[in-house]
Amino acid sequence: FTPFAKKITPLICSNRVGRFQIMWNSIPLAVYFSVLSAMLIVSTRATGVAPKTGQKFTNVQGTYWNGATFAGSCLLQSYQQPHNLEYVAVAKDLNGKAQYCGACIRVTPLDGNRPPVVAVVSSYCANCPPGALDMPQTMYDRLMGDAPKRPGVDRFSWEVVACPFQREKPKIINKDGASKFHLSMLIADSSFPIDSVSIQSGGNGFQLKRPTTIVGKFQQPVLANRVNVKVTCTNSRSFIVNNVDPSSQTPIDAPAGCS
């Protein structure tokens, strides 16, 4: 997330907190803003916005093209992949601006009786049709089996779900090289997708946005040495982390999440 040059009304930090996992930095989330076809049938489809749990995509293309990587366009390099979750790339029409980074989706094959698989969105698929998914081999094998001559393209349905994290609280992780001059943060382990991130610095409030480059640079003003970070999830709940050092490399636990 990168701050707009424009000021907004300073945040009022209350004791009400929520929960999160996405990325914010100058691209995208992350995600981390936490992831994760010519559709024949699509339900509740909304492009260009952060997803809400329950949002469904029915009968879309899913592939194993090796385009899904855990670091991916969501820049999750500094984040440890949860042991119980796969990762997945979501088509550019939905995740081209990191809208789905860090969100969890449950993918179900249309053919066969294999159980659904939950994955974190870690990237976008540049060449996928609208709404489509590209998966790593481990995930595709779980959904389709690994028999010889198995097709590498098939049809799936998927739904945005709350992440089943076993970790207790969301974390803010400053990315390498971040400072009060160049803000780059990862918000990890949010069970719900992130809608917005804002900061309070020296009495001023700034709304952050998902970016399109790797590092967000402050033109004016430079941030204070300590800032307060407010994360709002797409379930309308939020949490606040106070006294964050923009340059610290130590992950900071949120007091609670968006549950």
Tab-separated table of C-alpha atoms in Angstrom:
chain	number	residue	atom	x	y	z
A	1	PHE	CA	0.000	0.000	0.000
A	2	THR	CA	1.221	3.447	-0.810
A	3	PRO	CA	-0.111	6.568	0.855
A	4	PHE	CA	-2.018	9.018	-1.304
A	5	ALA	CA	-0.344	12.396	-1.472
A	6	LYS	CA	-3.639	13.822	-0.326
A	7	LYS	CA	-4.293	14.093	3.421
A	8	ILE	CA	-7.431	12.757	4.981
A	9	THR	CA	-9.017	13.298	8.357
A	10	PRO	CA	-6.771	11.918	11.114
A	11	LEU	CA	-7.768	8.506	12.369
A	12	ILE	CA	-9.440	8.168	15.729
A	13	CYS	CA	-7.854	5.116	17.296
A	14	SER	CA	-10.329	3.244	19.431
A	15	ASN	CA	-10.012	0.035	21.390
A	16	ARG	CA	-12.076	-1.844	18.836
A	17	VAL	CA	-9.915	-4.208	16.877
A	18	GLY	CA	-10.435	-6.774	14.174
A	19	ARG	CA	-8.403	-9.371	12.277
A	20	PHE	CA	-6.359	-9.677	9.008
A	21	GLN	CA	-3.905	-11.221	6.503
A	22	ILE	CA	-2.858	-9.331	3.343
A	23	MET	CA	-0.225	-7.388	1.694
A	24	TRP	CA	0.341	-3.734	1.313
A	25	ASN	CA	3.297	-2.258	-0.362
A	26	SER	CA	3.830	-0.468	-3.463
A	27	ILE	CA	2.358	-3.035	-5.804
A	28	PRO	CA	0.001	-4.704	-4.665
A	29	LEU	CA	-0.768	-7.539	-0.184
A	30	ALA	CA	-0.402	-8.986	1.229
A	31	VAL	CA	-0.793	-9.321	0.984
A	32	TYR	CA	-0.315	-8.519	1.031
A	33	PHE	CA	-4.021	-6.812	0.119
A	34	SER	CA	-3.134	-11.682	3.920
A	35	VAL	CA	-4.677	-14.661	-1.747
A	36	LEU	CA	-5.516	-16.283	-4.415
A	37	SER	CA	-11.911	-17.663	-18.423
A	38	ALA	CA	-14.733	-17.198	-20.256
A	39	MET	CA	-16.980	-18.158	-17.439
A	40	LEU	CA	-20.054	-20.127	-18.276
A	41	ILE	CA	-21.687	-19.283	-14.957
A	42	VAL	CA	-20.426	-16.722	-12.487
A	43	SER	CA	-22.020	-15.702	-9.225
A	44	THR	CA	-21.347	-12.468	-7.361
A	45	ARG	CA	-18.528	-11.408	-9.642
A	46	ALA	CA	-16.927	-8.054	-8.880
A	47	THR	CA	-13.688	-6.956	-10.508
A	48	GLY	CA	-11.309	-4.325	-9.180
A	49	VAL	CA	-12.380	-4.639	-5.544
A	50	ALA	CA	-11.237	-6.643	-2.539
A	51	PRO	CA	-13.185	-9.898	-2.169
A	52	LYS	CA	-15.678	-10.784	0.520
A	53	THR	CA	-16.113	-14.219	2.029
A	54	GLY	CA	-18.874	-16.111	0.275
A	55	GLN	CA	-18.068	-14.659	-3.147
A	56	LYS	CA	-18.336	-17.524	-5.674
A	57	PHE	CA	-17.054	-18.308	-9.153
A	58	THR	CA	-18.632	-21.301	-10.843
A	59	ASN	CA	-17.345	-23.433	-13.734
A	60	VAL	CA	-14.120	-21.582	-14.472
A	61	GLN	CA	-10.846	-22.736	-15.971
A	62	GLY	CA	-8.138	-24.121	-13.713
A	63	THR	CA	-4.653	-25.047	-14.872
A	64	TYR	CA	-1.283	-26.339	-13.786
A	65	TRP	CA	1.058	-24.144	-15.854
A	66	ASN	CA	3.685	-23.587	-13.144
A	67	GLY	CA	2.708	-19.908	-13.115
A	68	ALA	CA	1.702	-19.998	-9.454
A	69	THR	CA	4.600	-19.324	-7.095
A	70	PHE	CA	4.380	-18.548	-3.405
A	71	ALA	CA	6.302	-15.256	-3.621
A	72	GLY	CA	4.546	-14.253	-6.847
A	73	SER	CA	3.186	-10.793	-7.630
A	74	CYS	CA	1.902	-10.501	-4.046
A	75	LEU	CA	5.530	-10.354	-2.872
A	76	LEU	CA	5.176	-12.818	-0.026
A	77	GLN	CA	8.923	-13.489	0.148
A	78	SER	CA	9.158	-12.402	3.784
A	79	TYR	CA	6.113	-14.437	4.822
A	80	GLN	CA	6.224	-18.063	5.922
A	81	GLN	CA	3.704	-20.166	4.026
A	82	PRO	CA	1.152	-21.722	6.406
A	83	HIS	CA	1.726	-25.481	6.593
A	84	ASN	CA	-1.927	-26.372	6.115
A	85	LEU	CA	-2.575	-24.221	3.014
A	86	GLU	CA	-1.696	-24.379	-0.675
A	87	TYR	CA	-1.108	-21.239	-2.748
A	88	VAL	CA	-2.746	-20.215	-6.019
A	89	ALA	CA	-2.685	-17.544	-8.742
A	90	VAL	CA	-5.942	-15.774	-9.641
A	91	ALA	CA	-6.649	-14.288	-13.071
A	92	LYS	CA	-5.446	-10.760	-13.758
A	93	ASP	CA	-8.974	-9.385	-14.163
A	94	LEU	CA	-9.542	-10.057	-10.451
A	95	ASN	CA	-6.056	-9.811	-8.938
A	96	GLY	CA	-4.091	-7.602	-11.349
A	97	LYS	CA	-3.892	-4.866	-8.710
A	98	ALA	CA	-3.453	-7.196	-5.735
A	99	GLN	CA	-7.127	-7.122	-4.741
A	100	TYR	CA	-7.081	-10.811	-3.766
A	101	CYS	CA	-3.545	-11.030	-2.352
A	102	GLY	CA	-3.569	-12.892	0.960
A	103	ALA	CA	-7.213	-13.968	0.651
A	104	CYS	CA	-8.121	-17.641	0.982
A	105	ILE	CA	-10.215	-19.504	-1.561
A	106	ARG	CA	-11.735	-22.988	-1.518
A	107	VAL	CA	-11.411	-24.732	-4.884
A	108	THR	CA	-13.651	-27.655	-5.896
A	109	PRO	CA	-13.218	-29.771	-9.059
A	110	LEU	CA	-16.309	-30.179	-11.224
A	111	ASP	CA	-15.241	-33.710	-12.225
A	112	GLY	CA	-14.713	-36.577	-9.818
A	113	ASN	CA	-15.236	-36.864	-6.096
A	114	ARG	CA	-12.043	-35.377	-4.710
A	115	PRO	CA	-12.496	-32.974	-1.776
A	116	PRO	CA	-12.008	-29.210	-2.147
A	117	VAL	CA	-8.666	-27.594	-1.351
A	118	VAL	CA	-8.129	-24.256	0.449
A	119	ALA	CA	-5.312	-22.021	-0.802
A	120	VAL	CA	-3.861	-18.555	-0.173
A	121	VAL	CA	-3.819	-16.214	-3.183
A	122	SER	CA	-0.158	-15.420	-3.818
A	123	SER	CA	-0.082	-14.042	-7.355
A	124	TYR	CA	-2.072	-13.146	-10.453
A	125	CYS	CA	-2.158	-15.161	-13.661
A	126	ALA	CA	-1.389	-12.813	-16.544
A	127	ASN	CA	-2.545	-15.133	-19.334
A	128	CYS	CA	-5.549	-16.744	-17.650
A	129	PRO	CA	-9.115	-16.138	-18.865
A	130	PRO	CA	-11.333	-14.043	-16.550
A	131	GLY	CA	-11.878	-15.639	-13.153
A	132	ALA	CA	-9.525	-18.549	-13.855
A	133	LEU	CA	-6.927	-20.098	-11.540
A	134	ASP	CA	-3.397	-21.373	-12.035
A	135	MET	CA	-2.158	-23.831	-9.415
A	136	PRO	CA	1.099	-25.440	-8.321
A	137	GLN	CA	1.454	-29.142	-9.056
A	138	THR	CA	0.763	-30.236	-5.471
A	139	MET	CA	-2.610	-28.495	-5.413
A	140	TYR	CA	-3.625	-29.624	-8.896
A	141	ASP	CA	-2.752	-33.229	-8.038
A	142	ARG	CA	-4.894	-33.078	-4.895
A	143	LEU	CA	-7.862	-31.909	-6.961
A	144	MET	CA	-7.380	-33.985	-10.129
A	145	GLY	CA	-5.087	-36.869	-9.201
A	146	ASP	CA	-1.697	-37.595	-10.738
A	147	ALA	CA	-2.539	-40.327	-13.234
A	148	PRO	CA	-0.473	-40.471	-16.463
A	149	LYS	CA	-1.783	-38.238	-19.271
A	150	ARG	CA	-3.986	-36.366	-16.849
A	151	PRO	CA	-5.153	-33.121	-18.543
A	152	GLY	CA	-3.437	-29.943	-17.376
A	153	VAL	CA	-6.613	-27.892	-17.910
A	154	ASP	CA	-9.987	-28.559	-16.314
A	155	ARG	CA	-13.059	-26.865	-14.846
A	156	PHE	CA	-13.470	-25.811	-11.225
A	157	SER	CA	-15.642	-23.764	-8.901
A	158	TRP	CA	-14.168	-21.633	-6.154
A	159	GLU	CA	-15.308	-19.493	-3.261
A	160	VAL	CA	-13.657	-16.887	-1.023
A	161	VAL	CA	-13.489	-18.233	2.540
A	162	ALA	CA	-12.057	-17.197	5.896
A	163	CYS	CA	-8.469	-18.402	6.170
A	164	PRO	CA	-8.152	-21.350	8.582
A	165	PHE	CA	-4.985	-19.987	10.162
A	166	GLN	CA	-3.655	-21.792	13.187
A	167	ARG	CA	-1.643	-18.726	14.171
A	168	GLU	CA	-3.414	-16.625	16.745
A	169	LYS	CA	-3.047	-13.041	15.518
A	170	PRO	CA	-2.359	-11.016	12.370
A	171	LYS	CA	1.090	-9.501	12.038
A	172	ILE	CA	2.625	-6.435	10.448
A	173	ILE	CA	5.895	-7.291	8.721
A	174	ASN	CA	7.961	-4.446	7.298
A	175	LYS	CA	9.614	-5.469	4.076
A	176	ASP	CA	13.371	-5.225	3.575
A	177	GLY	CA	14.470	-1.601	3.152
A	178	ALA	CA	11.252	-0.081	4.505
A	179	SER	CA	11.566	3.188	6.432
A	180	LYS	CA	9.692	6.383	7.229
A	181	PHE	CA	10.817	7.604	3.801
A	182	HIS	CA	9.895	4.466	1.835
A	183	LEU	CA	6.958	2.575	3.320
A	184	SER	CA	6.589	-1.084	2.409
A	185	MET	CA	4.618	-3.427	4.672
A	186	LEU	CA	3.129	-6.860	4.710
A	187	ILE	CA	0.054	-7.560	6.817
A	188	ALA	CA	-0.004	-11.290	7.386
A	189	ASP	CA	-2.305	-13.919	8.885
A	190	SER	CA	-5.594	-12.078	8.552
A	191	SER	CA	-8.423	-14.572	8.373
A	192	PHE	CA	-10.462	-12.159	6.252
A	193	PRO	CA	-9.505	-10.218	3.098
A	194	ILE	CA	-8.398	-6.622	3.605
A	195	ASP	CA	-10.487	-3.731	2.371
A	196	SER	CA	-8.297	-0.795	3.396
A	197	VAL	CA	-5.224	0.221	5.371
A	198	SER	CA	-4.585	3.653	6.813
A	199	ILE	CA	-1.976	5.177	9.073
A	200	GLN	CA	-1.819	7.933	11.653
A	201	SER	CA	1.498	9.771	11.769
A	202	GLY	CA	2.191	12.834	13.881
A	203	GLY	CA	-1.480	13.754	14.129
A	204	ASN	CA	-2.125	13.324	10.389
A	205	GLY	CA	-4.098	10.509	8.811
A	206	PHE	CA	-3.293	8.942	5.452
A	207	GLN	CA	-5.226	6.400	3.436
A	208	LEU	CA	-3.011	3.767	1.858
A	209	LYS	CA	-3.726	2.157	-1.475
A	210	ARG	CA	-2.603	-0.940	-3.291
A	211	PRO	CA	0.289	0.041	-5.507
A	212	THR	CA	1.699	-1.004	-8.824
A	213	THR	CA	5.419	-0.858	-8.112
A	214	ILE	CA	7.601	-2.501	-5.507
A	215	VAL	CA	8.308	0.325	-3.073
A	216	GLY	CA	6.016	3.143	-2.005
A	217	LYS	CA	7.790	6.465	-1.563
A	218	PHE	CA	6.523	9.348	0.552
A	219	GLN	CA	6.905	12.671	-1.199
A	220	GLN	CA	5.485	14.910	1.562
A	221	PRO	CA	5.575	14.619	4.444
A	222	VAL	CA	8.059	12.126	5.825
A	223	LEU	CA	6.457	9.785	8.358
A	224	ALA	CA	7.078	10.009	12.071
A	225	ASN	CA	9.380	7.464	13.701
A	226	ARG	CA	6.308	5.668	15.061
A	227	VAL	CA	2.936	5.333	13.347
A	228	ASN	CA	-0.431	3.741	14.110
A	229	VAL	CA	-1.780	1.334	11.500
A	230	LYS	CA	-5.497	0.629	11.041
A	231	VAL	CA	-6.551	-2.374	8.965
A	232	THR	CA	-10.177	-2.776	7.862
A	233	CYS	CA	-11.329	-6.125	6.482
A	234	THR	CA	-14.056	-6.739	3.933
A	235	ASN	CA	-16.345	-7.990	6.709
A	236	SER	CA	-16.351	-4.333	7.938
A	237	ARG	CA	-14.381	-5.128	11.088
A	238	SER	CA	-10.971	-3.673	11.817
A	239	PHE	CA	-7.954	-3.760	14.073
A	240	ILE	CA	-5.353	-1.168	15.056
A	241	VAL	CA	-1.658	-1.649	15.747
A	242	ASN	CA	-0.088	1.296	17.574
A	243	ASN	CA	3.510	2.532	17.722
A	244	VAL	CA	4.763	0.736	14.624
A	245	ASP	CA	8.355	1.530	13.620
A	246	PRO	CA	8.309	1.709	9.769
A	247	SER	CA	11.925	0.510	9.607
A	248	SER	CA	11.826	-2.358	12.114
A	249	GLN	CA	12.410	-5.859	10.726
A	250	THR	CA	10.723	-7.518	13.705
A	251	PRO	CA	7.154	-8.763	13.011
A	252	ILE	CA	4.571	-6.964	15.142
A	253	ASP	CA	1.536	-8.825	16.475
A	254	ALA	CA	-1.861	-7.175	16.226
A	255	PRO	CA	-3.911	-7.230	19.449
A	256	ALA	CA	-6.669	-9.140	17.621
A	257	GLY	CA	-8.051	-9.750	14.153
A	258	CYS	CA	-11.210	-9.059	12.128
A	259	SER	CA	-13.153	-12.074	13.409
